[in-house]
CSV table of C-alpha atoms in Angstrom, one decimal:
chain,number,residue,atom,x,y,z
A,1,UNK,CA,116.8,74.9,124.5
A,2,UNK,CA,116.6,78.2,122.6
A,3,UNK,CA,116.7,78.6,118.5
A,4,UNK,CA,119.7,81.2,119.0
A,5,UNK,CA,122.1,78.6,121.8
A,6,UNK,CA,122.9,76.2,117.9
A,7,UNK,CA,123.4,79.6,116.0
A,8,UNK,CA,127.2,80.4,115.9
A,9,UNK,CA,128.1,83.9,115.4
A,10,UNK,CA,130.9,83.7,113.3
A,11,UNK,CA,129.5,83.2,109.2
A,12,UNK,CA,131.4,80.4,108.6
A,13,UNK,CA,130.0,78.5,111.6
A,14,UNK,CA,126.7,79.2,110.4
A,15,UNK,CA,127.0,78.1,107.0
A,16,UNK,CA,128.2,74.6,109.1
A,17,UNK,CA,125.3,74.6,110.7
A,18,UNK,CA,122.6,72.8,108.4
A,19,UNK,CA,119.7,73.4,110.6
A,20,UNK,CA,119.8,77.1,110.1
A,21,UNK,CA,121.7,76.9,106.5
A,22,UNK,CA,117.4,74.6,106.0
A,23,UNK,CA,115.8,77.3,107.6
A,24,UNK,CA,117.4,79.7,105.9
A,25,UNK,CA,117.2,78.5,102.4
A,26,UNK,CA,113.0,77.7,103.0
A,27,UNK,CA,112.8,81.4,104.0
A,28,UNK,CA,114.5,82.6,101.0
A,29,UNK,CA,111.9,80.7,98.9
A,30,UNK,CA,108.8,82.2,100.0
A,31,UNK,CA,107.2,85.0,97.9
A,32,UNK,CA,106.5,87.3,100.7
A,33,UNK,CA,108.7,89.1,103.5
A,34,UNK,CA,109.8,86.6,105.9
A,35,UNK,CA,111.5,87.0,109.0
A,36,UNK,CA,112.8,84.4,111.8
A,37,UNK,CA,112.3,86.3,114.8
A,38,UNK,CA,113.2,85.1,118.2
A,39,UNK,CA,110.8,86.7,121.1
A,40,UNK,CA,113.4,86.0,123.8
A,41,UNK,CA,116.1,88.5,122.6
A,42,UNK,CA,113.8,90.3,120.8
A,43,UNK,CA,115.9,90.1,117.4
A,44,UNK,CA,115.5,89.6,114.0
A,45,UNK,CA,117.9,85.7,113.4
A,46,UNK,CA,117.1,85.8,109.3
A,47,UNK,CA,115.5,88.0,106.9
A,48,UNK,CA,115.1,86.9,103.5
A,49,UNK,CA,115.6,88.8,100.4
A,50,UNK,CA,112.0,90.1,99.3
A,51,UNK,CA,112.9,91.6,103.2
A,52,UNK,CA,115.6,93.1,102.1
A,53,UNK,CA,114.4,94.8,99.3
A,54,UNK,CA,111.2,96.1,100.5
A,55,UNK,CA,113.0,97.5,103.7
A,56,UNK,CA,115.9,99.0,101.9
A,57,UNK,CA,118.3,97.4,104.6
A,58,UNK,CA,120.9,94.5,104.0
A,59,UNK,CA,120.0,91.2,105.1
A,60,UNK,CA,123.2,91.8,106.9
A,61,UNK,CA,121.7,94.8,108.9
A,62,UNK,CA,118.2,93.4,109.5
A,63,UNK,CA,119.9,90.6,110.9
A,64,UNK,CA,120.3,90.5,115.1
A,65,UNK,CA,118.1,93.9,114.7
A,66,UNK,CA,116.2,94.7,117.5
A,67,UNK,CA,112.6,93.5,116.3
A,68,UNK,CA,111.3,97.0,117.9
A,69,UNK,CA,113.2,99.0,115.4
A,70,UNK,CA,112.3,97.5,112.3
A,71,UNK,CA,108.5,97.0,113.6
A,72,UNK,CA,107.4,99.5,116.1
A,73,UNK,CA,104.8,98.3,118.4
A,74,UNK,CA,105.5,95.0,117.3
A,75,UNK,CA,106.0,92.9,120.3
A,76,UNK,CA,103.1,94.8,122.2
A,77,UNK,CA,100.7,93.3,119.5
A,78,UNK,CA,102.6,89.8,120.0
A,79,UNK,CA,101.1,89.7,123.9
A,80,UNK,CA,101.0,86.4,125.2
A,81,UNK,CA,97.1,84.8,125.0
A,82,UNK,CA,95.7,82.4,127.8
A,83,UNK,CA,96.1,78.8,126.7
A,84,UNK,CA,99.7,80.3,126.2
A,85,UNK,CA,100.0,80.7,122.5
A,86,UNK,CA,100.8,83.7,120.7
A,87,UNK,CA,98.6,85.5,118.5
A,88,UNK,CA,98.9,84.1,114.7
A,89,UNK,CA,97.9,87.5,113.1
A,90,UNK,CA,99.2,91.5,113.9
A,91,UNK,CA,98.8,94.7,112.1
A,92,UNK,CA,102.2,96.3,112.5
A,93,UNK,CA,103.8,98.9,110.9
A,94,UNK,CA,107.3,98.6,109.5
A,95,UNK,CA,110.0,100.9,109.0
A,96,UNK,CA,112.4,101.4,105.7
A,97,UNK,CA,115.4,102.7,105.6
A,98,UNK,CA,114.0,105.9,103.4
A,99,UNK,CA,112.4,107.0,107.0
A,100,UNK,CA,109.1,106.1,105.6
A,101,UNK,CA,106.7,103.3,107.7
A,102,UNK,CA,104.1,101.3,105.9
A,103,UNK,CA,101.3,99.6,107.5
A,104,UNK,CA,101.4,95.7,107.4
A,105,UNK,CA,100.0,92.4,107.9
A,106,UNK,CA,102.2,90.2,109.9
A,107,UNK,CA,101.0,86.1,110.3
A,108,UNK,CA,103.1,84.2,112.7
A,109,UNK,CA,103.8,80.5,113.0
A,110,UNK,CA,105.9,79.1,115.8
A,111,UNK,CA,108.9,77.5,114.8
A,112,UNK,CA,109.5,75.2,118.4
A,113,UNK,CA,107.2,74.4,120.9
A,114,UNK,CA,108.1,77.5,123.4
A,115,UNK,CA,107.0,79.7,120.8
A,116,UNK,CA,110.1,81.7,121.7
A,117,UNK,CA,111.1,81.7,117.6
A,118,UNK,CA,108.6,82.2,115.2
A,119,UNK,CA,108.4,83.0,111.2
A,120,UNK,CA,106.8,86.4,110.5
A,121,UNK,CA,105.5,86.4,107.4
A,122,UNK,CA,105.0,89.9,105.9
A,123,UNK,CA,102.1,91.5,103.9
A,124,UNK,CA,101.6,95.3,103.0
A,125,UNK,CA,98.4,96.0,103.3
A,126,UNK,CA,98.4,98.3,100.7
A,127,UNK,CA,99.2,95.6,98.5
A,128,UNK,CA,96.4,93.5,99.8
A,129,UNK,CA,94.0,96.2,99.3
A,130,UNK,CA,95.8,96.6,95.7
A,131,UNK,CA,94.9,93.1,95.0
A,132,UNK,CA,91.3,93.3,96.5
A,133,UNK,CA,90.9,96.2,94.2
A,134,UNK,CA,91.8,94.2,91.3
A,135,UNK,CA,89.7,90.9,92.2
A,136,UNK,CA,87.1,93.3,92.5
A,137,UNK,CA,87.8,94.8,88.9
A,138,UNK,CA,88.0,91.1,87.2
A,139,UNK,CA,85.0,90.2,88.8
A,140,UNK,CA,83.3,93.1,87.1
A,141,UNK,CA,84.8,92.6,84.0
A,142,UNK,CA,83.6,89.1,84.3
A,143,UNK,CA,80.2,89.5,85.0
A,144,UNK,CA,80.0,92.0,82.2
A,145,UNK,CA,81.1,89.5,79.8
A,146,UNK,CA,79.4,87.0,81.0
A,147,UNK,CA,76.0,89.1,80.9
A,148,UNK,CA,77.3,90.5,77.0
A,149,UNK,CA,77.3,86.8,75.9
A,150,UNK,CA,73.9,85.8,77.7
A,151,UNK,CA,72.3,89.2,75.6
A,152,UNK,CA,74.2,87.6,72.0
A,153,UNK,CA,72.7,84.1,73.0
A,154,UNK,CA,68.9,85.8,73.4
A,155,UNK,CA,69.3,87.5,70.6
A,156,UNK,CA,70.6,84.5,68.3
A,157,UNK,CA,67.6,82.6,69.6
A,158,UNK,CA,64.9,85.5,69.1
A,159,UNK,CA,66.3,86.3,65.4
A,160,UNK,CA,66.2,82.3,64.7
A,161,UNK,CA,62.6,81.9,66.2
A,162,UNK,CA,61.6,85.0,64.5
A,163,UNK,CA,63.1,83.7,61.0
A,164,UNK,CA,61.4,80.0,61.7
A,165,UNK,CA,58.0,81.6,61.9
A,166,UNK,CA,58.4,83.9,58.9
A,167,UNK,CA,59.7,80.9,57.4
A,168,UNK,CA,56.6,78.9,58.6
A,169,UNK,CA,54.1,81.7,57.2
């Protein structure tokens, strides 16, 4: 049976429907761009907000897109793997509504056992490589500090040995 044969068409239907009304409300709690795609029709059956916003497009219009237009190249990456899986990871790029396309990270988890629907879940990776950048810069700082308080402490003890033997004398 496929995700989209329980999914009504008309909004008030859906809203009914508390299987997708679930979905719907996980996706909408997840901190990154998250999509329910279904690979059978090739469209896009929710997007959540952070979607929304980072696109530029209503959840309204990203939902039922074609899954080609709002990532090209997308389901060529998705190809279908020997033990008949999909693959969990993609580099993708996706397009706002500005015109402009971004390079991104897309993880994918099946949501039935066909594999026919699955959640994308979205990272730039400009914004990984933002965060890298920034791990990379507290680390730093870190070991700086860390080194600053480890040249105080050798210094504390060599002034107190020093003023124990002049003490001594």
């Amino acid at each position: 049976m496929s995700f989209s044969s329980f999914i009504p068409t008309f909004p008030r239907a859906r809203r009914r429907n508390l299987k997708f009304c679930e979905i719907e409300a996980l996706l909408e709690t997840l901190p990154h761009i998250t999509l329910l795609l279904e690979l059978a029709t090739n469209r896009i059956l929710i997007a959540n907000a952070n979607a929304a916003e980072f696109t530029a497009y209503t959840r309204a219009e990203l939902v039922n897109l074609h899954i080609e237009e709002l990532l090209p190249g997308f389901l060529e990456g998705v190809k279908k793997i020997e033990d008949g899986g999909i693959k969990k990871r993609v580099t993708a790029k996706i397009n706002n509504r500005n015109g402009t396309c971004e390079e991104v990270l897309v993880f994918l988890s099946p949501l039935n056992e066909e594999g026919s629907c699955v959640v994308a879940t979205i990272e730039s990776i400009t914004m990984i490589e933002e965060k890298q950048a920034e791990l990379e810069r507290q680390e730093a700082r870190l070991d700086g500090m860390l080194a600053l308080c480890q040249t105080t402490q050798e210094q504390n003890i060599q002034y107190s040995l020093e003023k124990a033997l002049k003490i001594g004398k």
